[in-house]
Short mmCIF file of C-alpha atoms and ligand atoms in Angstrom, two decimals:
data_model
loop_
_atom_site.label_atom_id
_atom_site.label_comp_id
_atom_site.label_asym_id
_atom_site.label_seq_id
_atom_site.Cartn_x
_atom_site.Cartn_y
_atom_site.Cartn_z
CA MET N 1 263.81 36.72 72.33
CA ALA N 2 266.20 34.22 73.93
CA GLU N 3 265.49 30.62 73.07
CA VAL N 4 266.56 28.13 75.70
CA ASP N 5 267.02 24.55 74.64
CA ALA N 6 266.31 22.35 77.67
CA ALA N 7 267.19 19.22 75.70
CA ALA N 8 270.68 20.65 75.14
CA ILE N 9 271.13 21.15 78.90
CA THR N 10 269.96 17.58 79.51
CA ALA N 11 272.38 16.25 76.87
CA ASN N 12 275.26 18.34 78.28
CA CYS N 13 274.55 16.88 81.72
CA ARG N 14 274.68 13.34 80.37
CA ARG N 15 277.95 14.24 78.67
CA LEU N 16 279.42 15.53 81.94
CA ASN N 17 278.14 12.53 83.84
CA ARG N 18 279.96 10.25 81.42
CA ALA N 19 283.18 12.14 82.14
CA LEU N 20 282.80 11.84 85.90
CA GLY N 21 284.61 9.17 87.83
CA LYS N 22 282.62 6.30 89.27
CA GLY N 23 280.94 7.37 92.50
CA THR N 24 281.00 11.07 91.61
CA VAL N 25 277.63 12.81 91.52
CA LEU N 26 276.83 15.87 89.46
CA CYS N 27 275.69 19.05 91.16
CA ALA N 28 274.11 21.46 88.67
CA VAL N 29 274.97 25.08 89.41
CA VAL N 30 271.95 27.26 88.59
CA LYS N 31 272.97 30.54 90.25
CA ALA N 32 272.31 33.90 88.55
CA ASP N 33 269.07 32.54 87.10
CA GLY N 34 270.85 29.56 85.60
CA TYR N 35 273.59 31.73 84.01
CA GLY N 36 270.77 33.71 82.39
CA HIS N 37 268.93 30.68 81.02
CA GLY N 38 266.27 30.47 83.74
CA ALA N 39 267.09 28.69 87.01
CA VAL N 40 264.04 26.45 87.21
CA LEU N 41 264.18 25.46 83.55
CA GLY N 42 267.93 24.80 83.86
CA ALA N 43 267.56 22.80 87.07
CA ALA N 44 264.74 20.63 85.68
CA ALA N 45 266.71 19.94 82.50
CA ALA N 46 269.85 19.12 84.48
CA LEU N 47 268.01 16.74 86.80
CA ALA N 48 266.59 15.00 83.73
CA GLY N 49 270.19 14.59 82.53
CA GLY N 50 271.32 12.87 85.70
CA ALA N 51 272.31 15.69 88.04
CA SER N 52 271.30 14.76 91.58
CA ARG N 53 272.09 17.96 93.43
CA LEU N 54 271.72 21.69 92.81
CA ALA N 55 273.74 24.74 93.80
CA VAL N 56 272.93 28.44 93.85
CA SER N 57 274.69 31.50 95.22
CA THR N 58 272.24 33.61 97.21
CA ALA N 59 269.55 32.95 99.82
CA PRO N 60 266.67 34.11 97.56
CA GLU N 61 267.96 31.79 94.84
CA ALA N 62 268.05 28.95 97.36
CA GLY N 63 264.47 29.72 98.41
CA ALA N 64 263.22 29.69 94.83
CA ILE N 65 264.97 26.43 93.96
CA ARG N 66 263.85 24.70 97.16
CA ALA N 67 260.26 25.74 96.43
CA SER N 68 260.40 24.10 92.99
CA PHE N 69 262.60 21.10 93.90
CA PRO N 70 262.00 20.38 97.60
CA ARG N 71 263.51 16.90 97.48
CA ILE N 72 266.79 17.82 95.78
CA PRO N 73 269.69 18.74 98.10
CA THR N 74 270.60 22.34 97.27
CA LEU N 75 273.74 24.14 98.35
CA ALA N 76 274.02 27.93 98.74
CA LEU N 77 277.58 28.80 97.69
CA GLY N 78 277.64 32.53 98.31
CA ILE N 79 278.44 34.94 101.13
CA LEU N 80 275.42 35.23 103.42
CA SER N 81 274.32 37.92 105.85
CA MET N 82 272.62 36.87 109.07
CA ALA N 83 269.17 37.39 107.54
CA GLU N 84 270.23 35.30 104.57
CA VAL N 85 271.52 32.50 106.84
CA ASP N 86 268.02 32.44 108.35
CA GLN N 87 266.45 32.25 104.91
CA VAL N 88 268.74 29.42 103.83
CA LEU N 89 268.11 27.43 107.03
CA SER N 90 264.35 27.98 106.81
CA CYS N 91 264.12 26.70 103.26
CA GLY N 92 266.20 23.62 104.08
CA ALA N 93 269.13 24.38 101.80
CA GLU N 94 272.70 23.45 102.70
CA LEU N 95 275.26 26.18 103.17
CA GLY N 96 278.96 26.85 102.96
CA CYS N 97 280.93 27.91 106.00
CA SER N 98 284.36 29.53 105.85
CA SER N 99 285.43 30.16 109.42
CA ALA N 100 284.85 29.25 113.08
CA GLU N 101 283.22 32.66 113.48
CA GLU N 102 280.70 31.92 110.74
CA LEU N 103 280.07 28.53 112.29
CA ASP N 104 279.18 30.26 115.60
CA LEU N 105 276.66 32.45 113.82
CA ILE N 106 275.12 29.56 111.91
CA GLU N 107 274.84 27.49 115.09
CA THR N 108 273.15 30.38 116.91
CA ARG N 109 270.67 30.94 114.09
CA ALA N 110 269.96 27.21 113.74
CA ARG N 111 269.18 27.01 117.46
CA ALA N 112 266.94 30.09 117.27
CA LEU N 113 265.01 28.62 114.36
CA GLY N 114 264.93 25.06 115.67
CA ALA N 115 266.55 24.00 112.40
CA ARG N 116 269.52 21.82 111.65
CA ALA N 117 272.22 23.41 109.52
CA GLU N 118 273.75 21.24 106.81
CA ILE N 119 277.28 22.60 106.63
CA HIS N 120 279.84 22.39 103.84
CA LEU N 121 283.18 23.49 105.28
CA LYS N 122 285.14 25.51 102.78
CA PHE N 123 288.88 25.21 102.53
CA ASP N 124 290.83 27.94 100.79
CA SER N 125 293.41 26.01 98.82
CA GLY N 126 294.54 29.10 96.90
CA MET N 127 291.57 31.05 95.56
CA GLY N 128 292.10 33.63 98.28
CA ARG N 129 288.46 34.58 98.73
CA LEU N 130 286.24 32.31 100.82
CA GLY N 131 287.24 29.48 103.10
CA THR N 132 289.82 29.00 105.77
CA SER N 133 293.36 28.15 104.80
CA SER N 134 294.09 26.89 108.31
CA THR N 135 294.16 23.13 108.76
CA VAL N 136 293.77 23.55 112.49
CA GLU N 137 290.68 25.72 112.09
CA ILE N 138 288.91 23.46 109.58
CA LEU N 139 289.50 20.35 111.68
CA ALA N 140 288.19 22.13 114.77
CA MET N 141 285.14 23.20 112.77
CA ALA N 142 284.60 19.61 111.64
CA SER N 143 284.71 18.40 115.25
CA ARG N 144 282.26 21.12 116.30
CA CYS N 145 279.84 20.02 113.58
CA SER N 146 279.92 16.42 114.74
CA GLU N 147 279.26 17.44 118.36
CA ALA N 148 276.71 20.27 118.13
CA PRO N 149 273.12 19.02 117.78
CA GLY N 150 272.10 21.89 115.46
CA LEU N 151 274.91 21.27 112.99
CA ARG N 152 275.60 18.52 110.53
CA LEU N 153 278.78 18.22 108.52
CA SER N 154 277.51 17.57 105.01
CA GLY N 155 280.59 18.35 102.99
CA VAL N 156 284.07 19.74 102.66
CA TRP N 157 285.02 21.70 99.59
CA THR N 158 287.32 24.08 97.81
CA HIS N 159 287.24 26.09 94.59
CA PHE N 160 289.90 26.29 91.87
CA ALA N 161 291.24 29.66 90.76
CA SER N 162 292.71 28.59 87.45
CA ALA N 163 291.15 25.31 86.35
CA ASP N 164 290.56 26.85 82.91
CA ASP N 165 294.24 27.70 82.43
CA ARG N 166 296.09 24.60 81.38
CA HIS N 167 299.44 26.34 81.56
CA SER N 168 299.09 27.27 85.21
CA GLY N 169 300.57 25.09 87.94
CA GLN N 170 298.14 26.51 90.51
CA PHE N 171 295.50 23.88 89.78
CA ASP N 172 297.73 20.97 90.80
CA ALA N 173 298.98 22.82 93.86
CA GLN N 174 295.41 23.49 95.02
CA LEU N 175 294.40 19.92 94.35
CA ASP N 176 297.29 18.54 96.39
CA SER N 177 296.65 20.75 99.41
CA PHE N 178 292.89 20.10 99.35
CA GLU N 179 293.26 16.35 99.01
CA ALA N 180 295.22 16.11 102.24
CA ILE N 181 292.68 18.24 104.17
CA ALA N 182 289.67 16.44 102.73
CA ARG N 183 291.06 13.11 103.87
CA GLU N 184 291.49 14.39 107.42
CA VAL N 185 287.97 15.85 107.56
CA ARG N 186 286.62 12.58 106.19
CA SER N 187 288.24 10.75 109.09
CA ILE N 188 286.20 12.94 111.48
CA SER N 189 282.99 12.62 109.48
CA PRO N 190 282.89 9.63 107.13
CA THR N 191 279.73 10.80 105.37
CA ALA N 192 280.96 14.28 104.39
CA VAL N 193 280.78 14.85 100.64
CA ILE N 194 284.15 15.97 99.25
CA HIS N 195 283.91 18.35 96.30
CA ALA N 196 286.16 20.69 94.37
CA ALA N 197 285.66 20.55 90.61
CA ASN N 198 283.91 23.11 88.44
CA SER N 199 283.27 22.44 84.73
CA ALA N 200 286.84 23.08 83.62
CA ALA N 201 288.26 20.82 86.33
CA VAL N 202 285.87 18.01 85.39
CA LEU N 203 287.07 18.08 81.78
CA ARG N 204 290.68 18.55 82.75
CA ASP N 205 291.54 16.11 85.52
CA VAL N 206 289.66 13.13 86.97
CA ARG N 207 291.68 13.49 90.18
CA SER N 208 289.61 16.58 90.98
CA HIS N 209 286.24 14.80 90.81
CA PHE N 210 286.05 13.35 94.37
CA ASP N 211 282.43 12.66 95.48
CA MET N 212 280.73 15.49 93.62
CA ALA N 213 281.40 17.98 90.83
CA ARG N 214 279.81 21.44 90.75
CA CYS N 215 279.21 22.23 87.09
CA GLY N 216 277.72 25.39 85.71
CA VAL N 217 279.06 26.78 82.49
CA ALA N 218 279.38 23.44 80.66
CA LEU N 219 275.78 22.53 81.50
CA TYR N 220 274.68 25.40 79.34
CA GLY N 221 276.89 24.28 76.45
CA LEU N 222 279.53 26.95 76.95
CA ASP N 223 283.22 26.05 76.64
CA PRO N 224 284.94 26.34 80.05
CA PHE N 225 288.16 26.99 78.12
CA GLN N 226 286.66 29.88 76.09
CA SER N 227 287.24 28.42 72.67
CA ASP N 228 284.48 26.23 71.19
CA PRO N 229 282.08 23.86 72.97
CA ARG N 230 281.75 21.54 69.95
CA PRO N 231 284.98 19.53 70.38
CA TRP N 232 283.83 18.80 73.95
CA ASP N 233 280.51 17.54 72.62
CA LEU N 234 278.68 20.33 74.43
CA VAL N 235 275.68 22.04 72.81
CA PRO N 236 274.95 25.73 73.50
CA ALA N 237 271.53 26.00 75.14
CA MET N 238 270.86 29.69 74.63
CA SER N 239 270.36 31.51 71.37
CA LEU N 240 269.33 35.14 70.99
CA HIS N 241 267.17 36.40 68.16
CA SER N 242 265.35 39.42 66.88
CA ARG N 243 263.69 40.43 63.57
CA VAL N 244 264.58 42.75 60.72
CA GLY N 245 262.64 45.99 61.09
CA PRO N 246 262.71 48.87 58.60
CA ILE N 247 265.30 48.61 55.80
CA ARG N 248 266.96 51.84 54.60
CA GLU N 249 268.93 52.65 51.45
CA ILE N 250 271.98 54.65 52.51
CA ARG N 251 273.90 56.64 49.90
CA PRO N 252 277.72 56.57 49.84
CA GLY N 253 279.00 58.72 52.69
CA GLY N 254 275.70 58.56 54.56
CA GLY N 255 275.80 57.72 58.28
CA VAL N 256 273.65 55.52 60.44
CA GLY N 257 272.75 55.99 64.10
CA TYR N 258 274.54 57.94 66.88
CA GLY N 259 277.81 59.57 65.99
CA PRO N 260 277.57 58.40 63.28
CA SER N 261 280.26 55.83 64.02
CA TRP N 262 279.83 54.24 60.58
CA ARG N 263 279.39 55.73 57.13
CA ALA N 264 278.45 53.83 54.00
CA GLY N 265 281.34 53.30 51.57
CA ARG N 266 278.87 52.51 48.76
CA TRP N 267 275.13 52.44 48.24
CA SER N 268 274.08 50.22 51.16
CA ARG N 269 270.99 48.48 52.43
CA VAL N 270 270.86 48.83 56.17
CA GLY N 271 268.38 46.97 58.37
CA VAL N 272 267.26 48.31 61.74
CA VAL N 273 266.88 45.50 64.30
CA PRO N 274 264.88 46.08 67.50
CA ILE N 275 267.40 44.78 70.03
CA GLY N 276 270.13 46.78 71.79
CA TYR N 277 272.15 47.19 74.94
CA GLY N 278 268.94 47.42 76.96
CA ASP N 279 268.55 43.76 76.05
CA GLY N 280 272.15 42.95 76.85
CA VAL N 281 273.67 43.33 73.37
CA ARG N 282 276.60 45.35 74.55
CA ARG N 283 277.34 48.71 72.94
CA ALA N 284 281.03 47.77 72.67
CA LEU N 285 279.97 45.32 69.94
CA SER N 286 279.15 48.30 67.66
CA ASN N 287 280.95 47.93 64.31
CA VAL N 288 282.57 44.74 65.64
CA ALA N 289 280.02 41.93 65.95
CA ARG N 290 278.28 40.10 63.15
CA VAL N 291 274.77 38.67 63.15
CA LEU N 292 273.15 35.93 61.11
CA VAL N 293 270.27 36.75 58.79
CA GLY N 294 268.91 35.02 55.71
CA GLY N 295 271.32 32.16 56.44
CA GLU N 296 274.34 34.45 56.05
CA SER N 297 276.66 36.37 58.33
CA VAL N 298 276.51 40.19 58.12
CA PRO N 299 278.22 42.97 60.07
CA VAL N 300 276.70 45.17 62.74
CA VAL N 301 277.31 48.71 61.46
CA GLY N 302 276.92 51.90 63.45
CA THR N 303 276.48 52.38 67.16
CA ILE N 304 274.32 49.93 69.07
CA SER N 305 271.71 51.88 71.00
CA MET N 306 269.48 50.88 73.90
CA ASP N 307 266.65 49.52 71.80
CA SER N 308 268.09 48.87 68.36
CA LEU N 309 271.10 48.09 66.27
CA THR N 310 271.78 48.35 62.55
CA VAL N 311 273.17 45.72 60.20
CA ASP N 312 274.51 45.93 56.66
CA LEU N 313 272.20 43.85 54.45
CA THR N 314 273.79 44.84 51.13
CA SER N 315 275.23 41.35 50.60
CA VAL N 316 271.88 39.63 51.30
CA PRO N 317 269.35 41.29 48.95
CA TRP N 318 266.77 38.55 49.62
CA VAL N 319 266.43 39.52 53.26
CA ALA N 320 263.17 41.35 54.03
CA ARG N 321 261.49 43.00 56.98
CA GLY N 322 260.39 40.37 59.50
CA ASP N 323 263.22 37.93 58.80
CA ARG N 324 264.88 36.37 61.83
CA VAL N 325 268.15 37.93 63.02
CA THR N 326 270.39 35.73 65.17
CA ILE N 327 272.74 37.58 67.48
CA LEU N 328 273.85 34.43 69.33
CA GLY N 329 273.26 30.94 67.96
CA ASP N 330 273.15 29.39 64.52
CA GLN N 331 271.50 29.83 61.15
CA GLY N 332 272.29 27.43 58.32
CA ALA N 333 275.99 26.67 58.34
CA HIS N 334 276.87 29.73 60.42
CA ARG N 335 277.29 30.05 64.17
CA VAL N 336 277.86 32.96 66.49
CA LEU N 337 279.25 31.57 69.74
CA ALA N 338 279.14 33.26 73.13
CA GLU N 339 282.90 32.68 73.13
CA GLU N 340 283.25 34.89 70.03
CA LEU N 341 281.19 37.73 71.51
CA ALA N 342 283.18 37.40 74.74
CA ARG N 343 286.45 37.71 72.85
CA HIS N 344 285.24 40.94 71.19
CA LEU N 345 284.38 42.30 74.61
CA GLY N 346 287.47 41.13 76.49
CA THR N 347 285.36 38.95 78.75
CA ILE N 348 284.25 35.34 79.18
CA ASN N 349 281.21 33.46 77.85
CA TYR N 350 279.62 33.38 81.33
CA GLU N 351 279.11 37.14 81.13
CA ILE N 352 277.43 36.91 77.72
CA THR N 353 274.53 34.70 78.81
CA CYS N 354 274.26 36.32 82.26
CA GLY N 355 274.15 39.68 80.50
CA VAL N 356 271.01 39.01 78.46
CA SER N 357 268.69 41.39 80.29
CA LYS N 358 265.43 40.77 82.05
CA ARG N 359 263.54 42.50 79.25
CA VAL N 360 264.28 39.60 76.90
CA PRO N 361 261.68 36.82 77.14
CA ARG N 362 263.14 33.33 77.58
CA ILE N 363 261.28 30.92 75.33
CA ALA N 364 261.71 27.17 75.70
CA ARG N 365 262.91 25.71 72.42
CA ARG N 366 261.08 22.53 71.48
CA ASP N 367 262.35 21.47 68.07
CA ARG N 368 265.02 19.00 69.17
C1 LIG R 401 279.84 29.18 89.93
C2 LIG R 401 280.56 28.15 90.71
C3 LIG R 401 280.79 26.87 90.18
C4 LIG R 401 280.47 26.50 88.74
O1 LIG R 401 281.58 26.83 87.95
P1 LIG R 401 281.58 26.60 86.36
O2 LIG R 401 282.90 27.10 85.95
O3 LIG R 401 280.47 27.43 85.82
O4 LIG R 401 281.38 25.15 86.12
C5 LIG R 401 281.37 25.93 91.00
N1 LIG R 401 281.73 26.24 92.27
C6 LIG R 401 281.54 27.46 92.80
C7 LIG R 401 281.97 27.75 94.19
C8 LIG R 401 280.96 28.46 92.04
O5 LIG R 401 280.79 29.67 92.57
#
């Protein structure tokens, strides 16, 4: 079971809002089912914490968010097929546009549907994926938007490639090139919302805030810099739990699970826990991760399988079948952070919460 603490998301939003420059609004990014937390729950909690806009990636995500929050401006950030452009326009979401060619397609579809497209022109200031890096092209696109009846220029934006790397000079270079472009687009359309910052940029440099910040990872209480959210005053919203199942006495030299990849060095008490890689607890955490049980931290021993994993309970003789096992989250004085699991796996915290599978029920936590 994954517990999701909506109050933590609300508090994290307030925290981010305090960091934002005056006149900067917070756009809560709830793509990928709210980074695994639940998009609607995440969006509602973020709006309660002062976010005034929402962003998603795909057209189906936009449709779902618009259905639940029809009055909140919602931006689809991702790459859209023609059918997806139709879906975004029909649900009234705003959309990114990266080239004159895309603008042609959007204008055609808007005319066909009798809709007006709310366009955010994307400038590629160095990410090298979406957006145009041509000043001439983006200014021509801005002019087109202000002339064509089916188009409205709602924003101009860019995305940072290395906001989380404080040793990289790329962030400042991107910021400088975007700032110049944004000012020119603004002179064509004074109401266009200028936006660039993700969570890391918000915490790193107030110059990047402009009119709006698009925050995802920090909303959920994850550290954008992959260390520890606590010094930033961010509270992790997701915790992942299971229960102790059967407990086995393993003699010295005895193995547990597939392989066996672990053998007992002494008489050991091993608990079988009904959660595995089918739930998103990655197999590469076998013999590496620790879990919290009985208020203590104990090692995962043996190979994690699809539906279960095994933990060494020898040091916690008071633990019994049915006791809560925390894979991610806290128990007593102990914490397991998504950042720690990510480090074991050579990945980032985003992938930890997104990786909790569909099989795991998300339960709203209500004790705060
Ligand atoms: C996902 C995403 C964000 C949010 O980034 P975080 O690092 O999670 O704050 C912002 N902008 C774009 C374009 C994104 O795709």
